[in-house]
PDB file of C-alpha atoms in Angstrom:
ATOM      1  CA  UNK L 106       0.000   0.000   0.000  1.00  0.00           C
ATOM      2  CA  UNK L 107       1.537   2.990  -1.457  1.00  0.00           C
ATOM      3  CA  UNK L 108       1.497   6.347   1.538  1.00  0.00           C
ATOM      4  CA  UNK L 109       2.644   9.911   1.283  1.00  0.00           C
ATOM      5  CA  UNK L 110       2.441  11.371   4.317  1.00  0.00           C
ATOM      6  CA  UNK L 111       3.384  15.306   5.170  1.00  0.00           C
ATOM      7  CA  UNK L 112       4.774  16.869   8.192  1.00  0.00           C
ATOM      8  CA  UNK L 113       5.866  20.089   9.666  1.00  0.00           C
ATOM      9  CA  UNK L 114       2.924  22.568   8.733  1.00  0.00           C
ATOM     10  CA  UNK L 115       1.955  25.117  11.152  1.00  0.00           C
ATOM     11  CA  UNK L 116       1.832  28.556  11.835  1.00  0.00           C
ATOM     12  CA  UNK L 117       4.219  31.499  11.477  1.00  0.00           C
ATOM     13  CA  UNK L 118       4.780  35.028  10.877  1.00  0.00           C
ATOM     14  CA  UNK L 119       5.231  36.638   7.885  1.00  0.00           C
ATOM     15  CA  UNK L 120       9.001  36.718   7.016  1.00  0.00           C
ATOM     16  CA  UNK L 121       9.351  33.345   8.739  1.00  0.00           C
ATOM     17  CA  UNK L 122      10.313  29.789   7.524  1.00  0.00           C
ATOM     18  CA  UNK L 123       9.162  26.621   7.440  1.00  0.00           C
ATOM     19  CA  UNK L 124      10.176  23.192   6.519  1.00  0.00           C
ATOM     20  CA  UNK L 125       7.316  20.166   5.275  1.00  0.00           C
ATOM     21  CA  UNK L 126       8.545  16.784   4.831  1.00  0.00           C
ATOM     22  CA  UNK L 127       7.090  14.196   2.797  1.00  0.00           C
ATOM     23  CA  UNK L 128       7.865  10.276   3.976  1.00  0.00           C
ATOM     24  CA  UNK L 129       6.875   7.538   1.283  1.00  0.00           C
ATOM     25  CA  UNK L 130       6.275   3.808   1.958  1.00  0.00           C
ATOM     26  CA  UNK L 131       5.053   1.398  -0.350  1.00  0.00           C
ATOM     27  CA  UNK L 132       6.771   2.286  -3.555  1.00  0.00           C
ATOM     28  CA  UNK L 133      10.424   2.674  -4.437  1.00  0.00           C
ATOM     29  CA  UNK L 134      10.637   6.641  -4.591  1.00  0.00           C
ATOM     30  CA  UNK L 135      13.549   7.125  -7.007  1.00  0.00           C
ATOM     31  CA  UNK L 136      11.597   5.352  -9.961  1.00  0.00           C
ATOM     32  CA  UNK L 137       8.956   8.890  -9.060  1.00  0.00           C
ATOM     33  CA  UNK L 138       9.244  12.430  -9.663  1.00  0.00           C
ATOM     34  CA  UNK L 139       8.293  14.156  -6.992  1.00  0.00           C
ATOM     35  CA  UNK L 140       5.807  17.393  -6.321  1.00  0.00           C
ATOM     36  CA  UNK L 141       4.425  20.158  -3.828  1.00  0.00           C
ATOM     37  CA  UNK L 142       1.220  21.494  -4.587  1.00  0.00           C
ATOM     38  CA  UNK L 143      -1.018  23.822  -2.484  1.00  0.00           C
ATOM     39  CA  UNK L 144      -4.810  24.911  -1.821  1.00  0.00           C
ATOM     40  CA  UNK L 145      -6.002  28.081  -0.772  1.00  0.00           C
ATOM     41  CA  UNK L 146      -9.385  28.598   1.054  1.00  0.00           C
ATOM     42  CA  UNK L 147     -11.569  29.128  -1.970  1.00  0.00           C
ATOM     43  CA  UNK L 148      -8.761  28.418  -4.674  1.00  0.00           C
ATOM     44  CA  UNK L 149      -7.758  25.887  -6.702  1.00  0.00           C
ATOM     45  CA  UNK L 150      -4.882  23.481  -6.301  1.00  0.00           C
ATOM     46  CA  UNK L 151      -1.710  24.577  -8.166  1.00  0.00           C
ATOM     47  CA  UNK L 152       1.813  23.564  -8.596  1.00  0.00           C
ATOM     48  CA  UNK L 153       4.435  24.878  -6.185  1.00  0.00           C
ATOM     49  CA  UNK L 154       7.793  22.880  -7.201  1.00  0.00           C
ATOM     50  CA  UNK L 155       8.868  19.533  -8.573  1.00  0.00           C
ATOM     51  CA  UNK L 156      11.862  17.789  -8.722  1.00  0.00           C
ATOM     52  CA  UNK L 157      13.429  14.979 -10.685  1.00  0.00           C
ATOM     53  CA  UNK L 158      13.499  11.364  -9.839  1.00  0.00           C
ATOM     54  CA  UNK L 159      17.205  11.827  -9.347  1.00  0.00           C
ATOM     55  CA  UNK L 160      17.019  15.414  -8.085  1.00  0.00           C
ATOM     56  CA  UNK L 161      18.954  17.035 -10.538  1.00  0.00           C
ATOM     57  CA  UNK L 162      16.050  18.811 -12.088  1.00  0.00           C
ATOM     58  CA  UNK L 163      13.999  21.026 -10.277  1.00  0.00           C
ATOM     59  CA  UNK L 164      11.401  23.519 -10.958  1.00  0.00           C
ATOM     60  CA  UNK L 165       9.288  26.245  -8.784  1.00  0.00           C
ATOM     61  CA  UNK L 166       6.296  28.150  -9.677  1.00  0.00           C
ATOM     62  CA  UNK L 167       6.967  31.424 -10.522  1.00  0.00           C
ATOM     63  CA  UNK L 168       5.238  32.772  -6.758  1.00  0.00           C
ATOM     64  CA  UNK L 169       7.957  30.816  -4.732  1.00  0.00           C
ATOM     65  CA  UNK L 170      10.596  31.127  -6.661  1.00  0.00           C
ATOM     66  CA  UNK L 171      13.842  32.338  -4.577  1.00  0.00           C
ATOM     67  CA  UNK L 172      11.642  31.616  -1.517  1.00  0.00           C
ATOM     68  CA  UNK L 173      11.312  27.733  -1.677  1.00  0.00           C
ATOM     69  CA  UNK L 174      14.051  25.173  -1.904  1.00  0.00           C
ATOM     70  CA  UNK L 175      12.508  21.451  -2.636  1.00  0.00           C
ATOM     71  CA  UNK L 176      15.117  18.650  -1.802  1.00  0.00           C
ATOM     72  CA  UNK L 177      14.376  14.522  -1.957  1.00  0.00           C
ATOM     73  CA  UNK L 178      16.700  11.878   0.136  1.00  0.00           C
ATOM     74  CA  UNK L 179      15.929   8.959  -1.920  1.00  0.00           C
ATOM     75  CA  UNK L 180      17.387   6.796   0.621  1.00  0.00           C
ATOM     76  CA  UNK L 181      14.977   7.921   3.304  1.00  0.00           C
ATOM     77  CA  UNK L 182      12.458   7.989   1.273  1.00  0.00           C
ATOM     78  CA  UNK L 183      11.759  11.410   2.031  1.00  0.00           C
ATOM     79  CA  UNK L 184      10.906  14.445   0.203  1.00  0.00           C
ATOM     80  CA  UNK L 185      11.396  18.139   1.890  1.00  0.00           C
ATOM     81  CA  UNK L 186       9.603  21.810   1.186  1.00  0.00           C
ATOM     82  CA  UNK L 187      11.882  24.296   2.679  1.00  0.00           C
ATOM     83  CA  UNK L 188       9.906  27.286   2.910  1.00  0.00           C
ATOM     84  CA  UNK L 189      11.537  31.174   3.479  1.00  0.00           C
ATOM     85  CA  UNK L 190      10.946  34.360   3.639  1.00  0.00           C
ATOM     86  CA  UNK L 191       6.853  32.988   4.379  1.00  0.00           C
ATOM     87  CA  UNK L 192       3.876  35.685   2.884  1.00  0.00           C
ATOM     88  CA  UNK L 193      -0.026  35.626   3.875  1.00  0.00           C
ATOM     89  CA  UNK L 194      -0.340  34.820   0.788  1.00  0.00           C
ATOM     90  CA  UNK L 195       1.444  31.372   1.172  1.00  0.00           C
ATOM     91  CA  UNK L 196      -1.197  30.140   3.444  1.00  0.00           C
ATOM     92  CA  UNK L 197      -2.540  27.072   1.967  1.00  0.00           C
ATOM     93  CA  UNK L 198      -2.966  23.018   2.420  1.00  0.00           C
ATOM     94  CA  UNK L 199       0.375  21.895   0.939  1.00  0.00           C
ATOM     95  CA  UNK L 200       0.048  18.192  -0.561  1.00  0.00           C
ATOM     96  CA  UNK L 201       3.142  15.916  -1.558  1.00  0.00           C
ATOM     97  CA  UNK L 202       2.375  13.614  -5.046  1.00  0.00           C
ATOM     98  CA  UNK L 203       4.663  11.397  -6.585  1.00  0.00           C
ATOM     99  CA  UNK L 204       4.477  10.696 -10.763  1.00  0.00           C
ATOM    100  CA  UNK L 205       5.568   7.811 -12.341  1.00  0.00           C
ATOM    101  CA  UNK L 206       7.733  10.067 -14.335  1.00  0.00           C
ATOM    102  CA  UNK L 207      11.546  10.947 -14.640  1.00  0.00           C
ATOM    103  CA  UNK L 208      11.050  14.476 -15.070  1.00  0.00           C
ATOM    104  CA  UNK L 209       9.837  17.397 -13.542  1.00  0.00           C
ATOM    105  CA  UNK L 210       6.182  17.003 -13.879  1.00  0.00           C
ATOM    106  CA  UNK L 211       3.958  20.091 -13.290  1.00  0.00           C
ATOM    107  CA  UNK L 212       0.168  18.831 -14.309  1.00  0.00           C
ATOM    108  CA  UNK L 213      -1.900  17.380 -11.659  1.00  0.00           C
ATOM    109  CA  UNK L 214      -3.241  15.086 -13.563  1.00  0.00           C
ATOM    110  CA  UNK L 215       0.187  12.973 -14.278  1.00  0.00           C
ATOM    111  CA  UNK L 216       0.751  12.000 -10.081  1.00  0.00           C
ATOM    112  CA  UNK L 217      -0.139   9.259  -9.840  1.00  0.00           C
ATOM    113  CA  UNK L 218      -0.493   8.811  -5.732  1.00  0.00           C
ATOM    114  CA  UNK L 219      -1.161  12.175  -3.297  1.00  0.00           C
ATOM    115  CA  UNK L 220      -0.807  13.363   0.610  1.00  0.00           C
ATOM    116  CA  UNK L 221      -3.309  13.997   3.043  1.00  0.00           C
ATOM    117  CA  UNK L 222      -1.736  17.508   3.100  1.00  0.00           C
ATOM    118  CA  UNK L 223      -0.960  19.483   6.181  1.00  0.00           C
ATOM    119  CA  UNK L 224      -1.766  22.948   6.728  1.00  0.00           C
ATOM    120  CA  UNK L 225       0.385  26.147   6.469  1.00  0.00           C
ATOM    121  CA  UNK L 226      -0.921  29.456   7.762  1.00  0.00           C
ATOM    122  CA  UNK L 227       1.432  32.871   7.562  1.00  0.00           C
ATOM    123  CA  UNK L 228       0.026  35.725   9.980  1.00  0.00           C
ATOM    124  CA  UNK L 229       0.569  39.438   8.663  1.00  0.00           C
TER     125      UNK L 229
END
């Protein structure tokens, strides 16, 4: 049984960071690219970053860009969101997904498996 589970959300001040993790079990993570996407209240889900199956490639949507540094330890299984320099505007449900792909994938629709998500909120 294939389970992405995220960590590490919470609550912080604008100007603060935060780091999300993302622990697999169930499938062998370095045959996946990996991805962060978030929800705002009222929003739809969009793509934050991505990164390779090997972790060489990366790529960050245009609103985190210089802000957000994703990472993967494919020998923990693990996937990380480091999050700096936080906005009100960043508040959102972040979800981890993992794509049966080599690349960076941006498009929802090509993960295959998805997080729970876990909550980030930046006070002004």
């Amino acid at each position: 049984q294939v389970q992405l589970v995220e960590s590490g959300g919470g609550l912080v001040q604008a100007g603060g960071s935060l780091r999300v993790s993302c622990a697999t079990s169930g499938l062998t993570v370095s045959n996946y690219a990996m991805g962060w996407f978030r929800q705002a209240p009222g929003k739809e889900r969009e793509f934050v970053a991505g990164i390779s199956r090997s972790g060489i490639n990366i790529y960050y949507a245009d609103s985190v860009k210089g802000r957000f540094t994703i990472s993967r330890d494919n020998v923990k299984n693990t996937m990380y969101l480091q999050m700096n320099s936080l906005k009100p505007e960043d508040t959102a449900v972040y979800y981890c997904a993992a794509a049966a792909a080599r690349m960076v994938v941006t498009q929802q629709t090509a993960y295959n498996y998805w997080g729970q998500g876990t909550q980030v909120t930046v006070s002004s």
